[in-house]
Coordinates of C-alpha atoms in Angstrom, one line a residue:
M1 CA 11.9 87.6 7.4
V2 CA 13.4 85.7 9.7
N3 CA 11.5 82.3 10.9
S4 CA 10.3 82.9 14.9
M5 CA 8.9 79.7 15.8
A6 CA 12.2 78.3 17.8
A7 CA 11.4 81.1 20.3
T8 CA 7.3 80.8 20.2
T9 CA 6.0 78.7 22.8
Y10 CA 4.3 74.9 21.7
R11 CA 0.7 76.5 22.8
E12 CA 1.1 79.9 21.1
R13 CA 2.3 77.4 17.6
A14 CA -0.7 75.1 18.5
T15 CA -2.4 78.3 16.5
H16 CA -0.7 78.9 13.4
A17 CA -2.6 79.1 10.8
S18 CA 0.2 76.1 9.6
S19 CA -0.3 73.7 12.1
G20 CA -2.5 70.9 10.8
P21 CA -5.4 69.6 13.3
L22 CA -2.9 67.0 14.4
A23 CA 0.3 69.4 15.1
S24 CA -2.0 71.5 17.2
F25 CA -3.7 68.6 19.2
L26 CA 0.2 67.4 20.1
L27 CA 1.7 70.8 20.7
R28 CA -1.5 72.0 23.3
L29 CA -0.9 68.0 24.8
M30 CA 3.2 68.4 24.8
S31 CA 1.8 72.2 26.7
I32 CA -0.9 70.7 29.0
K33 CA 1.9 67.1 30.3
Q34 CA 4.3 69.9 30.0
T35 CA 6.5 66.9 28.6
N36 CA 8.4 67.4 24.6
L37 CA 9.7 63.3 25.0
C38 CA 8.9 60.2 22.6
L39 CA 10.0 57.1 23.9
S40 CA 11.4 54.6 21.6
A41 CA 9.5 51.4 22.4
D42 CA 12.6 49.0 20.8
V43 CA 10.8 45.6 22.6
E44 CA 9.9 42.9 20.6
T45 CA 6.7 41.4 22.6
S46 CA 3.6 42.4 22.6
A47 CA 3.3 42.0 26.3
A48 CA 6.8 44.0 26.9
L49 CA 5.3 46.9 24.5
L50 CA 2.1 47.1 26.7
D51 CA 4.0 47.1 30.0
L52 CA 6.2 50.0 28.9
A53 CA 3.6 52.0 27.7
E54 CA 2.3 51.7 31.3
E55 CA 5.2 52.4 33.4
C56 CA 6.3 55.3 31.1
G57 CA 3.0 56.6 29.6
D58 CA 2.1 59.6 32.2
H59 CA 5.5 61.4 30.9
I60 CA 5.7 61.2 26.9
C61 CA 3.5 62.6 24.5
I62 CA 4.8 60.5 21.7
L63 CA 5.2 56.5 22.1
K64 CA 7.4 55.3 18.9
T65 CA 7.1 51.6 17.8
H66 CA 8.2 49.6 15.4
C67 CA 6.0 47.0 14.8
D68 CA 7.7 44.2 12.0
I69 CA 10.0 43.7 15.4
V70 CA 7.4 42.8 17.6
T71 CA 7.3 39.2 16.9
D72 CA 3.9 38.6 18.3
W73 CA 2.1 42.0 16.9
S74 CA -1.9 41.5 16.3
D75 CA -4.9 43.8 16.1
R76 CA -5.5 42.7 19.7
T77 CA -2.0 44.1 20.5
A78 CA -3.0 48.1 18.4
R79 CA -6.1 48.2 20.0
A80 CA -4.5 47.1 23.7
L81 CA -2.2 50.3 23.2
K82 CA -4.5 52.7 22.0
E83 CA -6.5 52.0 25.5
I84 CA -3.3 52.7 27.3
A85 CA -2.6 56.0 24.7
R86 CA -6.2 57.2 26.0
R87 CA -5.8 56.7 29.4
K88 CA -2.8 58.3 29.3
C89 CA -2.3 61.0 27.4
F90 CA 0.1 60.2 24.6
V91 CA 0.4 59.6 20.2
I92 CA 1.2 56.9 18.8
F93 CA 4.2 56.9 15.9
E94 CA 5.0 53.8 14.1
D95 CA 8.5 54.5 12.6
R96 CA 7.5 52.6 9.7
K97 CA 10.2 54.7 7.5
F98 CA 8.3 54.3 3.7
A99 CA 10.5 54.5 0.6
D100 CA 9.0 52.2 -2.1
I101 CA 6.6 53.7 -4.8
G102 CA 3.0 54.6 -4.3
E103 CA 0.9 51.4 -4.3
T104 CA 3.4 49.6 -2.5
V105 CA 3.4 52.0 0.5
Q106 CA 0.0 52.4 0.6
K107 CA -0.5 48.6 0.9
Q108 CA 2.0 48.6 3.1
Y109 CA 0.6 51.5 5.3
T110 CA -3.2 50.2 5.3
S111 CA -3.4 46.6 5.2
G112 CA -1.4 43.4 5.6
V113 CA -0.7 41.9 9.2
Y114 CA 0.1 45.6 10.5
K115 CA -2.8 48.1 9.4
I116 CA -0.6 50.7 10.4
A117 CA -2.7 53.4 9.5
S118 CA -5.8 52.3 11.4
W119 CA -3.7 52.7 15.0
A120 CA -1.1 55.2 14.0
E121 CA -1.5 58.7 14.1
I122 CA 2.3 59.5 13.1
T123 CA 4.5 57.7 11.1
N124 CA 7.1 58.4 8.3
A125 CA 8.8 58.0 5.1
H126 CA 12.4 58.8 3.0
V127 CA 11.3 60.7 0.1
L128 CA 13.6 58.9 -1.6
P129 CA 11.1 57.7 -4.6
G130 CA 10.2 61.3 -5.1
P131 CA 7.1 63.6 -3.8
A132 CA 4.8 60.8 -5.2
I133 CA 5.3 59.0 -2.2
V134 CA 3.6 61.4 0.0
T135 CA 0.7 61.6 -2.4
A136 CA -0.2 57.8 -2.1
L137 CA 0.4 57.8 1.9
H138 CA -2.2 60.8 1.9
K139 CA -4.8 59.1 -0.5
A140 CA -4.5 55.9 1.8
A141 CA -4.4 58.0 5.4
D142 CA -7.9 60.5 3.6
A143 CA -9.2 56.5 2.6
T144 CA -8.7 55.5 6.1
I145 CA -10.1 58.3 8.1
A146 CA -13.0 57.8 5.4
K147 CA -13.7 54.3 6.6
Y148 CA -13.4 55.1 10.0
N149 CA -16.2 57.7 9.2
T150 CA -18.8 54.5 8.3
G151 CA -18.9 52.8 11.2
V152 CA -20.0 49.4 11.4
H153 CA -21.9 48.4 14.9
T154 CA -22.5 45.1 15.9
D155 CA -25.6 44.6 18.9
I156 CA -25.2 41.5 21.2
Y157 CA -28.6 40.5 23.0
S158 CA -28.5 38.7 26.4
D159 CA -32.6 37.5 25.4
A160 CA -34.3 37.8 22.1
P161 CA -35.1 41.3 20.4
R162 CA -38.3 42.2 22.7
R163 CA -41.2 42.0 20.5
K164 CA -44.0 45.3 19.8
P165 CA -46.5 45.2 22.8
D166 CA -48.6 44.2 19.6
E167 CA -47.4 41.5 18.4
E168 CA -48.5 38.1 18.5
D169 CA -47.1 35.6 21.2
D170 CA -45.5 32.9 18.8
E171 CA -44.2 30.5 20.9
E172 CA -42.8 27.9 18.3
E173 CA -41.6 31.0 15.8
L174 CA -39.9 32.4 18.6
D175 CA -38.1 28.8 20.1
D176 CA -36.8 28.7 15.8
M177 CA -35.4 32.2 16.2
K178 CA -33.5 31.0 19.2
R179 CA -32.3 27.8 17.9
K180 CA -30.6 30.0 14.6
N181 CA -29.2 32.7 16.7
A182 CA -27.8 30.7 19.2
V183 CA -23.4 31.5 19.9
T184 CA -22.1 29.0 22.1
P185 CA -19.3 31.6 23.1
Q186 CA -15.6 30.2 22.0
R187 CA -12.2 30.6 24.1
N188 CA -9.6 30.7 21.6
G189 CA -8.5 33.8 22.7
D190 CA -8.4 33.3 26.0
D191 CA -4.1 32.6 25.1
E192 CA -3.5 35.7 23.8
D193 CA -5.6 37.4 26.8
T194 CA -3.2 36.3 29.1
R195 CA 0.5 36.7 26.8
L196 CA -1.2 40.9 26.6
G197 CA -1.8 41.2 30.1
I198 CA -5.4 41.4 29.5
K199 CA -7.8 40.7 32.1
P200 CA -11.0 38.2 30.6
L201 CA -13.8 38.2 31.5
D202 CA -16.4 36.6 33.0
R203 CA -18.1 34.0 30.2
K204 CA -21.1 31.4 30.5
Q205 CA -22.7 29.9 28.1
S206 CA -26.5 32.0 26.4
V207 CA -28.8 31.9 23.5
V208 CA -27.8 35.4 22.3
S209 CA -29.5 37.7 19.1
I210 CA -27.1 39.8 17.0
G211 CA -28.2 42.7 15.4
T212 CA -26.1 44.9 12.9
S213 CA -26.4 48.3 11.7
I214 CA -24.4 51.1 9.5
S215 CA -24.0 54.6 10.8
Q216 CA -22.1 57.3 9.2
R217 CA -20.5 60.1 12.0
T218 CA -19.0 63.5 10.9
E219 CA -16.4 64.5 13.4
S220 CA -14.2 67.7 14.1
I221 CA -11.0 66.7 13.1
S222 CA -9.3 69.3 15.2
P223 CA -8.6 69.9 18.9
R224 CA -12.0 71.5 20.4
P225 CA -11.2 73.7 23.4
D226 CA -13.7 74.5 25.6
P227 CA -14.9 78.0 23.7
T228 CA -14.5 80.2 26.5
F229 CA -10.8 78.7 27.6
H230 CA -8.4 81.1 26.7
P231 CA -4.5 79.9 26.7
E232 CA -3.5 82.4 30.5
E233 CA -5.8 79.8 32.2
V234 CA -3.1 77.2 31.8
F235 CA -1.9 78.7 35.0
N236 CA -5.3 78.3 37.0
I237 CA -6.3 75.0 36.3
D238 CA -5.0 71.2 36.7
S239 CA -3.3 69.5 34.2
V240 CA -5.6 67.0 34.6
A241 CA -9.2 69.4 33.3
M242 CA -6.7 70.8 31.2
L243 CA -6.3 67.2 29.4
T244 CA -10.4 66.6 29.8
R245 CA -10.9 70.2 27.7
L246 CA -8.2 68.6 25.2
G247 CA -10.0 65.4 24.9
E248 CA -9.1 62.6 22.9
V249 CA -6.8 62.4 19.3
P250 CA -9.0 62.9 16.4
F251 CA -8.7 60.5 14.7
V252 CA -6.2 61.8 11.3
R253 CA -3.3 60.9 10.0
S254 CA -0.2 62.5 9.8
L255 CA 3.3 62.5 8.2
L256 CA 7.6 62.7 9.3
L257 CA 10.0 63.4 6.4
L258 CA 13.3 62.1 7.1
A259 CA 15.5 64.7 6.5
E260 CA 18.5 63.8 9.2
M261 CA 19.7 60.8 11.0
S262 CA 22.0 60.3 13.8
S263 CA 24.2 57.4 12.0
E264 CA 27.4 58.4 11.7
G265 CA 28.0 58.4 8.4
H266 CA 23.9 59.0 7.0
L267 CA 24.2 59.9 2.7
M268 CA 21.6 62.6 3.5
T269 CA 23.1 65.6 2.0
P270 CA 22.0 69.2 2.3
E271 CA 21.1 69.4 -0.8
Y272 CA 18.9 66.3 0.6
Q273 CA 17.6 67.8 3.0
Q274 CA 16.4 71.1 1.0
K275 CA 14.7 68.7 -1.7
T276 CA 13.1 67.0 1.4
L277 CA 11.8 70.7 2.6
E278 CA 10.4 71.3 -0.4
I279 CA 8.5 68.5 -0.5
A280 CA 7.3 68.5 3.1
R281 CA 6.0 72.7 2.2
A282 CA 4.0 71.4 -1.4
N283 CA 1.8 69.1 1.1
R284 CA 1.8 70.8 4.3
D285 CA -2.1 69.3 5.0
F286 CA -0.8 66.2 5.6
V287 CA 3.1 66.9 6.8
M288 CA 3.8 67.6 10.4
G289 CA 7.6 67.7 10.1
F290 CA 10.8 65.8 10.3
I291 CA 13.0 63.2 11.8
A292 CA 16.1 65.4 11.9
Q293 CA 19.1 66.8 14.1
R294 CA 18.1 70.8 13.9
S295 CA 14.8 72.4 13.1
L296 CA 14.2 73.0 8.9
N297 CA 11.7 75.8 9.9
S298 CA 13.7 78.9 8.1
D299 CA 10.4 80.2 6.0
P300 CA 8.6 82.4 8.4
E301 CA 5.0 80.6 7.1
D302 CA 7.4 77.7 8.5
N303 CA 6.0 75.3 11.7
F304 CA 6.6 72.0 10.8
L305 CA 7.9 69.8 14.3
T306 CA 11.2 68.6 14.3
M307 CA 11.3 65.2 16.3
T308 CA 14.8 64.3 16.8
P309 CA 16.5 60.1 17.6
G310 CA 19.7 59.9 19.2
C311 CA 19.2 61.2 22.3
Q312 CA 20.9 60.4 26.3
L313 CA 21.6 61.7 29.4
P314 CA 25.3 60.7 30.5
P315 CA 24.8 58.8 33.6
P316 CA 25.5 60.6 36.4
G317 CA 29.2 62.0 37.4
Q318 CA 30.0 61.5 33.4
E319 CA 28.4 64.8 32.3
G320 CA 30.3 65.5 28.8
Q321 CA 31.8 62.0 28.0
K322 CA 30.2 61.4 24.5
L323 CA 27.8 58.9 23.8
G324 CA 27.4 56.2 21.2
D325 CA 27.6 52.4 20.2
S326 CA 29.7 50.5 18.4
L327 CA 26.9 50.4 15.8
G328 CA 27.5 53.8 14.3
Q329 CA 24.8 55.5 16.5
Q330 CA 25.6 59.5 17.9
Y331 CA 24.0 60.7 20.6
N332 CA 23.1 64.1 21.9
T333 CA 21.7 66.1 25.6
P334 CA 18.2 67.0 25.8
R335 CA 20.3 70.8 25.9
K336 CA 21.7 70.2 22.9
L337 CA 19.0 69.1 21.0
I338 CA 16.3 71.4 22.4
F339 CA 17.7 74.4 23.2
E340 CA 20.6 74.8 20.8
Q341 CA 19.3 73.1 17.4
K342 CA 16.1 74.3 18.4
C343 CA 14.3 70.6 18.0
D344 CA 10.9 70.2 19.3
V345 CA 10.6 66.8 20.4
I346 CA 13.3 64.2 21.7
I347 CA 13.3 60.6 20.8
V348 CA 14.8 58.8 23.4
G349 CA 15.5 54.4 23.6
R350 CA 17.5 52.9 24.7
G351 CA 18.3 55.7 27.6
I352 CA 14.8 54.6 28.9
V353 CA 14.2 50.7 28.1
R354 CA 17.0 49.8 29.5
A355 CA 16.7 51.0 32.5
S356 CA 16.1 49.5 36.1
D357 CA 13.5 52.0 37.3
R358 CA 12.2 52.9 33.5
A359 CA 9.5 55.3 34.8
F360 CA 11.8 57.5 36.7
E361 CA 14.4 57.4 34.3
A362 CA 11.6 58.5 31.9
A363 CA 10.7 61.4 34.3
R364 CA 14.2 62.3 34.7
Y365 CA 14.4 63.0 30.5
R366 CA 11.1 64.7 30.9
A367 CA 12.4 67.2 32.9
E368 CA 15.4 67.6 31.0
G369 CA 13.8 68.5 27.8
W370 CA 11.4 70.3 29.6
R371 CA 13.8 72.7 31.0
A372 CA 15.8 72.9 27.8
Y373 CA 12.5 74.5 25.9
E374 CA 11.8 77.0 29.1
E375 CA 15.0 78.3 28.7
R376 CA 14.6 78.4 24.8
V377 CA 11.7 79.8 24.9
G378 CA 11.6 81.7 28.1
V379 CA 10.5 80.2 31.0
S380 CA 8.4 82.6 31.5
K381 CA 6.0 82.1 28.8
G382 CA 4.9 78.9 29.8

C-alpha cells in the first residue's frame, strides 16, 4: 500500500488514528486559520521577540524560538510569549536540537535558565546519540505534564481572612496576625516590566494575608471539539467561532527529529534518514514528525508532520532566481516545499524578520504556502 497523506487534508489527518493529541490539535488549527507558516523568531532580546509575535501571530500556526540567543531571557519572557500565543492562536516550538546523552538532555529540557519543557509545546533532537535520546526526552516531558497537573495555588487577600460568624472578636489576636502577614510590595520587577513592554499594575501598600493550597486537575490531553461539530461546518462558521470551539492548546509535549537540514553539504545521509524514520515509528506517541526537506511518510500508517526550513520568496520581479546566503543556507519557495516535496509546514525566518513590514510579509508567505497546499490536496477539499 502507498502512503496517501500528501493528498489528504490537514483536517482529515487530524482525525487519523496515528495522530497524537498535539499533532491533532495543530492540524485542526492549521485548517481553521488557513496557514502552514512557522515563523522562525531569530531575534536577540525579549522585547524584539514579543513584538514579532504580536505583529505576525495572526498569520502563523507555529512560532519557532531560539531562547539561548535571547540575551535577557527570563521566566517572564516565557509567560508573556505564552499569553501572546494564547491570544493569537499559535503553538510554540523551541528549536533546541538536543544531541547529548539521556540524563543531560533531560536536565537541558526541564531545568537551567530556560526550562524549555514548561513553555514550549514542541522541541527537536538529533538521533546521533541513538534512540535513548527520544526515550529520555519523553520521560522528561511526562514528568513536566505530571507536575503541571498537580498545581500549587497561592491566594492573596487584601484583607484578613473572614472569621466564622460564631467566632468571638479578638482584636489583639487579629492585630498580631496582621503584623505577621504584613507584606510590603516590592518594585524590583518594574525595570523588567518596562523592558518586556508589560504595562505595570497600580500598586499600593496594604496588609495582605497569603494562603496556599495544593490541588490536582485532570485535563483532556486531546482537543475537545463540540460533539455536534461536523467537518463540513468549516464552510459555514467563521474562523473565530471555530477557534473558540477548538480551545486552547493542550498541555502536552511532542518531539521533532532532525532528518535533513537546509544547509549545503550537511552529513545526514539517506541511511541516517532511514534510521531516523525507524526511531520515529517506534515512538509515535511522542514523535510528531521531522525537520526535513521532503515528506518521509512512506508506510500506510505514517502520518508524521514535516516542517521545513530554508523557505524564501524572491523579491517581486526576481522570480526564478536561486536564493541563498554566504554561510551555506539554501532556499526553496513555498510551492517547491509544500506542493512538490509534500512538506506540511514552511519555516521562514529572515524573509519575514528583516522585512520593513513584517506583518505584510508574513501574510504573503501565508498566502503562498496555503495556495500550494490547496493545489496539492485539491482546492475543493479545503
